[in-house]
Amino acid sequence: MKPIVSVRDLTVSFHGERAVHAVNGVSLDVMPGEVLGLLGESGSGKSVTLRALMRLLPKKRTRIGGSIEVAGQDVLAMRDDQLSNMRGKVVSMIFQEPALALDPVYTIGEQIAESVVRHEGKSMKEGKERALEMLERVRIPSAKRRLDAYPHEMSGGMRQRAMIALALACKPKILLADEPTTALDATVQIQILLLLRELQAEMDMSVIFVTHDLGVAVEICDRVAVMYAGEVAETGTLAQLVRDPRHPYAQGLLSSTVLGATRGEKLTTIPGAPPSLSTPPQACSFEPRCRFAVASCAAKRPPAVALGERRAARCIHAERTADEKIATLEAETA
Ligand SMILES: Nc1ncnc2c1ncn2[C@@H]1O[C@H](COP(=O)(O)OP(=O)(O)OP(=O)(O)O)[C@@H](O)[C@H]1O
Ligand SMILES: [Mg+2]
């Protein structure tokens, strides 16, 4: 099987008053029907990576390198008209804040219908029919009445459902979800996650799901890529990452959640702060915070070490498990 999304050595930097090297050599693959979680703390480059996939970055100040292939097409070579055809039809995006995707001056029904008219060449009447079908599909109560509602007339959870209905109206092959449940309270959050998982399976969509919450990733993802300072620190299946994380940052992320506690670890947070992004990384970006760091970590950027099929970690110690690394450390300090 061929990946439907294939990102190779993606770099994104912004050149305003000061330079920000937000994404530094990210490679990712997503297979058809697969849900990939993009994890990592604030500022690690998750949203910028997603936006690069849709080419939704400020044109003038942004430099993009590497390659992005979506459904067999070279996204970085697309013209504006090709991009508009792709967005909403091949790839759709949903956000933490529905206000970013929904237009306040049109009703929900009009917005969904308009997208169907534009991408599928259907009539407005057919578009409205699809809108009703979609609102029912995302289980908005009294869907028929809600067609004529404006975004501000709906609750947060309902707006989120409406945004999902809009994003999925033209049956995209790929859904990019940027923390779509973070702003919602816990019960609504789980309902939306279950709904997304159900729609994903039903429509056999590929999803890239951004979250900083491992607990959320567990609910929805097949595979995960953990990002740190604009790089993919580690990638593997969700089970591999939870049971046997190999990058010290991924290990730290796990220890800071209840999932880590199930591995018999204490709940801890990682001391220190992520590096400045004003220059591209010359060394391991996690080195200043890493308790396993050795001299070469500060001297040279480590490669992504392959640990099996579609599994890698950007750490020179990647071949050793967390327990092995801790044992060595304890033996050295004893
Ligand atoms: N348009 C922009 N111009 C300049 N810098 C930007 C721009 N967009 C993002 N950045 C910077 O790029 C870095 C990565 O940002 P990004 O939004 O991808 O982080 P994130 O992982 O999504 O974080 P969060 O969890 O807070 O959403 C940050 O340092 C951010 O300030
Ligand atoms: Mg973000």
XYZ file of C-alpha atoms and ligand atoms in Angstrom:
366
model
C 0.000 0.000 0.000
C 1.196 3.517 -0.823
C 0.918 6.355 1.679
C -1.734 8.951 0.873
C 0.292 11.628 2.652
C 4.040 11.588 2.354
C 6.158 14.355 3.860
C 9.921 14.302 3.434
C 12.437 16.535 5.235
C 9.947 19.349 5.555
C 11.380 22.631 6.781
C 9.332 25.748 7.446
C 10.831 29.012 8.588
C 9.299 32.440 9.053
C 11.299 35.529 8.266
C 9.745 38.559 9.909
C 11.473 40.801 12.408
C 13.190 37.706 13.739
C 13.601 34.300 12.131
C 11.653 31.319 13.467
C 12.671 27.851 12.311
C 9.382 26.240 13.199
C 9.729 22.915 11.339
C 13.162 21.322 10.914
C 13.248 18.211 8.768
C 9.933 16.493 9.425
C 9.159 13.249 7.580
C 5.770 11.580 7.935
C 3.702 8.964 6.116
C -0.017 8.376 6.479
C -1.622 5.324 4.904
C -5.174 5.326 3.525
C -7.622 4.873 6.403
C -4.997 5.497 9.075
C -5.210 7.928 12.004
C -1.875 9.527 12.842
C -1.583 11.531 16.050
C 0.787 14.493 16.054
C 1.822 15.017 19.654
C 4.043 17.516 21.394
C 4.067 20.550 23.632
C 3.105 24.072 22.690
C 5.336 25.572 19.977
C 6.709 22.219 18.756
C 5.476 22.880 15.214
C 2.323 20.750 15.034
C 0.039 23.415 13.575
C 2.684 24.744 11.205
C 3.200 21.200 9.844
C -0.555 20.813 9.235
C -0.825 24.243 7.650
C 2.087 23.434 5.346
C 0.155 20.377 4.096
C -2.666 22.704 3.001
C -0.272 25.530 2.055
C -2.082 27.775 4.525
C 0.946 29.790 5.583
C 1.667 33.488 4.941
C 3.237 33.472 1.465
C 5.647 36.345 1.752
C 7.470 35.607 4.974
C 7.489 31.808 4.825
C 10.179 29.573 3.375
C 9.266 25.938 2.826
C 11.736 23.171 1.949
C 11.503 19.414 1.441
C 8.545 17.739 -0.200
C 4.861 17.136 0.487
C 2.869 14.646 -1.526
C -0.863 14.356 -0.962
C -2.916 11.797 -2.900
C -0.090 11.494 -5.428
C 0.236 15.247 -6.004
C 3.150 17.517 -5.254
C 1.575 20.104 -2.946
C 4.532 22.479 -2.958
C 4.314 22.768 -6.757
C 0.562 23.478 -6.896
C -0.862 26.678 -8.354
C -3.482 28.622 -6.393
C -6.387 27.181 -8.410
C -5.096 23.636 -7.822
C -4.825 24.388 -4.117
C -8.433 25.600 -3.928
C -9.554 22.441 -5.672
C -7.635 20.338 -3.189
C -8.837 22.109 -0.048
C -12.172 20.765 1.130
C -12.284 18.125 -1.607
C -9.141 16.035 -1.092
C -7.987 17.438 2.251
C -10.126 19.202 4.853
C -9.126 20.804 8.089
C -10.898 21.312 11.409
C -9.676 23.577 14.180
C -9.844 24.060 17.904
C -11.915 27.168 17.330
C -14.818 26.706 14.872
C -14.873 30.496 14.410
C -11.796 30.024 12.200
C -13.643 27.796 9.779
C -17.241 28.999 9.939
C -18.320 32.265 8.363
C -20.411 34.334 10.819
C -22.583 35.925 8.097
C -23.877 32.744 6.444
C -26.101 30.030 7.911
C -24.612 26.586 8.488
C -26.788 25.188 5.685
C -25.604 27.824 3.206
C -21.938 27.208 4.007
C -22.127 23.453 3.544
C -24.250 23.767 0.401
C -21.850 26.317 -1.089
C -18.916 23.952 -0.615
C -20.802 21.131 -2.352
C -21.778 23.431 -5.239
C -18.194 24.609 -5.668
C -16.430 21.262 -5.435
C -18.961 18.938 -7.003
C -20.755 21.235 -9.414
C -24.121 20.389 -7.847
C -27.142 22.697 -7.682
C -27.850 24.760 -4.555
C -30.891 22.513 -3.888
C -28.691 19.406 -3.963
C -26.161 21.224 -1.792
C -28.849 21.944 0.800
C -29.880 18.293 0.760
C -26.282 17.271 1.420
C -26.097 19.860 4.206
C -29.105 18.297 5.934
C -27.654 14.806 5.498
C -24.350 15.970 7.016
C -25.946 17.718 10.000
C -27.863 14.513 10.707
C -24.689 12.498 10.305
C -22.851 14.535 12.941
C -25.990 14.158 15.104
C -27.040 17.744 15.464
C -30.541 17.560 17.000
C -33.377 19.071 14.912
C -30.972 19.193 11.974
C -33.574 20.598 9.589
C -34.098 23.656 11.754
C -30.362 24.060 12.359
C -29.707 24.434 8.626
C -30.903 28.018 8.954
C -28.928 28.795 12.110
C -25.936 31.132 12.164
C -22.785 29.917 13.917
C -23.287 32.288 16.885
C -26.700 30.770 17.556
C -25.152 27.399 18.417
C -23.365 26.084 21.510
C -19.626 25.294 21.376
C -20.183 21.557 20.974
C -22.792 22.090 18.232
C -20.542 24.513 16.364
C -17.800 21.911 16.486
C -20.179 19.353 15.001
C -21.209 21.869 12.323
C -17.561 22.474 11.420
C -17.008 18.713 11.097
C -20.111 18.504 8.873
C -18.696 21.273 6.665
C -15.233 19.690 6.515
C -16.595 16.274 5.560
C -19.391 17.383 3.201
C -17.364 16.652 0.044
C -15.986 13.372 1.405
C -12.314 14.297 1.580
C -9.736 11.525 1.589
C -7.791 13.220 4.358
C -8.878 15.137 7.436
C -6.452 17.359 9.297
C -7.695 17.973 12.832
C -5.884 20.618 14.886
C -6.792 20.105 18.561
C -10.492 19.992 17.646
C -11.642 19.031 21.125
C -9.288 21.004 23.369
C -11.685 23.897 23.955
C -14.591 21.629 24.917
C -15.468 20.272 28.328
C -14.658 16.637 29.056
C -18.011 14.999 28.258
C -18.483 16.910 24.996
C -14.841 16.201 24.128
C -15.315 12.440 24.340
C -18.550 12.606 22.296
C -16.768 14.501 19.517
C -13.822 12.071 19.574
C -16.169 9.094 19.277
C -18.029 10.812 16.456
C -14.784 11.515 14.570
C -13.596 7.947 14.986
C -16.942 6.649 13.711
C -16.980 8.960 10.676
C -13.347 8.142 9.934
C -14.109 4.414 9.804
C -17.339 4.864 7.862
C -15.704 7.079 5.226
C -12.358 5.243 5.341
C -10.579 8.551 5.724
C -6.993 9.215 6.710
C -6.666 11.591 9.627
C -3.819 13.585 11.115
C -4.947 14.469 14.597
C -2.989 17.127 16.468
C -3.118 17.063 20.233
C -0.830 17.766 23.168
C -2.844 15.287 25.212
C -1.739 11.658 25.117
C -5.050 10.676 26.737
C -6.872 12.051 23.688
C -4.432 10.375 21.280
C -5.183 7.006 22.893
C -8.876 7.391 22.053
C -8.425 7.969 18.360
C -4.942 7.281 16.931
C -3.444 4.185 15.298
C 0.021 5.671 15.091
C 1.735 8.675 16.612
C 4.563 11.059 15.799
C 5.907 12.945 18.804
C 7.217 16.382 17.868
C 9.821 18.405 19.726
C 11.228 21.769 18.608
C 10.071 21.317 15.025
C 11.387 17.777 14.643
C 9.803 14.344 14.899
C 11.421 12.932 18.032
C 9.788 9.533 17.732
C 7.261 7.710 15.630
C 5.578 4.346 15.911
C 2.263 2.725 16.695
C 0.395 4.067 19.681
C 1.061 0.811 21.546
C 4.813 0.953 20.838
C 4.994 4.495 22.078
C 3.030 3.858 25.241
C 4.770 0.583 26.122
C 8.281 1.246 24.930
C 9.103 4.893 24.218
C 12.704 5.290 23.020
C 13.225 9.049 22.794
C 13.808 10.655 26.215
C 11.301 13.392 25.344
C 8.630 10.804 24.495
C 9.496 9.016 27.734
C 9.125 12.294 29.616
C 5.826 13.068 27.923
C 4.530 9.678 28.966
C 5.744 10.032 32.547
C 3.863 13.304 32.801
C 0.539 11.567 32.165
C -1.460 8.901 33.960
C -0.547 6.494 31.168
C 3.047 6.635 32.374
C 1.845 5.765 35.835
C 0.479 2.506 34.446
C 4.076 1.619 33.594
C 4.872 1.984 37.280
C 6.458 5.412 36.941
C 5.979 8.454 39.112
C 4.065 11.366 37.606
C 6.774 13.844 36.699
C 7.189 16.820 34.422
C 10.244 17.442 32.261
C 12.430 20.173 33.784
C 13.655 23.012 31.568
C 12.179 24.666 28.491
C 12.326 23.980 24.730
C 15.129 25.674 22.750
C 14.894 28.917 20.829
C 13.900 28.388 17.211
C 15.874 31.318 15.843
C 18.412 29.036 14.110
C 18.021 25.537 12.662
C 19.182 22.784 15.062
C 22.919 22.002 14.992
C 22.785 19.474 17.849
C 20.152 17.357 19.542
C 17.432 19.870 20.390
C 16.471 17.956 23.537
C 20.043 17.709 24.866
C 19.837 20.595 27.392
C 16.902 18.857 29.110
C 18.016 15.271 28.709
C 19.282 13.273 31.656
C 20.885 10.707 29.349
C 22.833 13.266 27.291
C 26.506 12.628 26.507
C 29.087 14.959 24.945
C 28.290 14.037 21.339
C 24.600 14.984 21.803
C 25.595 18.641 22.119
C 28.042 18.415 19.219
C 26.051 16.848 16.434
C 22.434 16.544 15.389
C 21.421 12.907 15.811
C 19.873 11.101 12.844
C 16.450 9.437 13.038
C 17.418 5.889 14.081
C 15.196 3.248 12.459
C 13.866 0.779 15.021
C 11.744 -1.353 12.738
C 9.143 -0.843 10.074
C 7.750 2.705 10.271
C 9.314 3.147 13.682
C 12.156 5.551 14.445
C 13.550 7.866 17.117
C 15.910 10.808 16.686
C 18.269 9.868 19.521
C 21.679 8.201 19.628
C 20.427 6.031 22.519
C 17.318 4.927 20.609
C 18.310 1.288 20.512
C 18.162 1.010 24.300
C 14.899 0.895 26.268
C 14.073 3.420 28.986
C 14.855 0.851 31.690
C 18.238 0.049 30.143
C 19.145 3.735 29.967
C 18.121 4.293 33.573
C 20.144 1.247 34.696
C 23.273 2.575 32.936
C 22.767 6.001 34.459
C 22.365 4.526 37.953
C 25.441 2.329 37.544
C 27.465 5.382 36.486
C 26.362 7.549 39.400
C 26.625 4.756 42.007
N 2.939 32.893 10.963
C 3.953 32.754 11.821
N 4.965 33.644 11.861
C 6.012 33.500 12.707
N 6.134 32.485 13.584
C 5.152 31.568 13.607
C 4.009 31.646 12.734
N 3.212 30.572 12.979
C 3.824 29.867 13.950
N 4.980 30.445 14.324
C 5.938 29.942 15.330
O 6.297 28.619 14.963
C 6.483 27.798 16.115
C 5.620 26.562 16.013
O 4.267 26.962 16.126
P 3.027 25.958 16.038
O 1.807 26.818 15.990
O 3.197 24.997 14.935
O 3.111 25.196 17.423
P 2.122 24.058 17.981
O 2.939 22.821 18.168
O 0.931 23.957 17.125
O 1.771 24.647 19.425
P 0.359 24.709 20.215
O 0.252 23.402 20.953
O 0.534 25.855 21.146
O -0.736 24.920 19.224
C 6.158 28.675 17.306
O 7.370 29.180 17.821
C 5.326 29.800 16.714
O 5.470 30.983 17.466
Mg -1.064 24.450 17.368
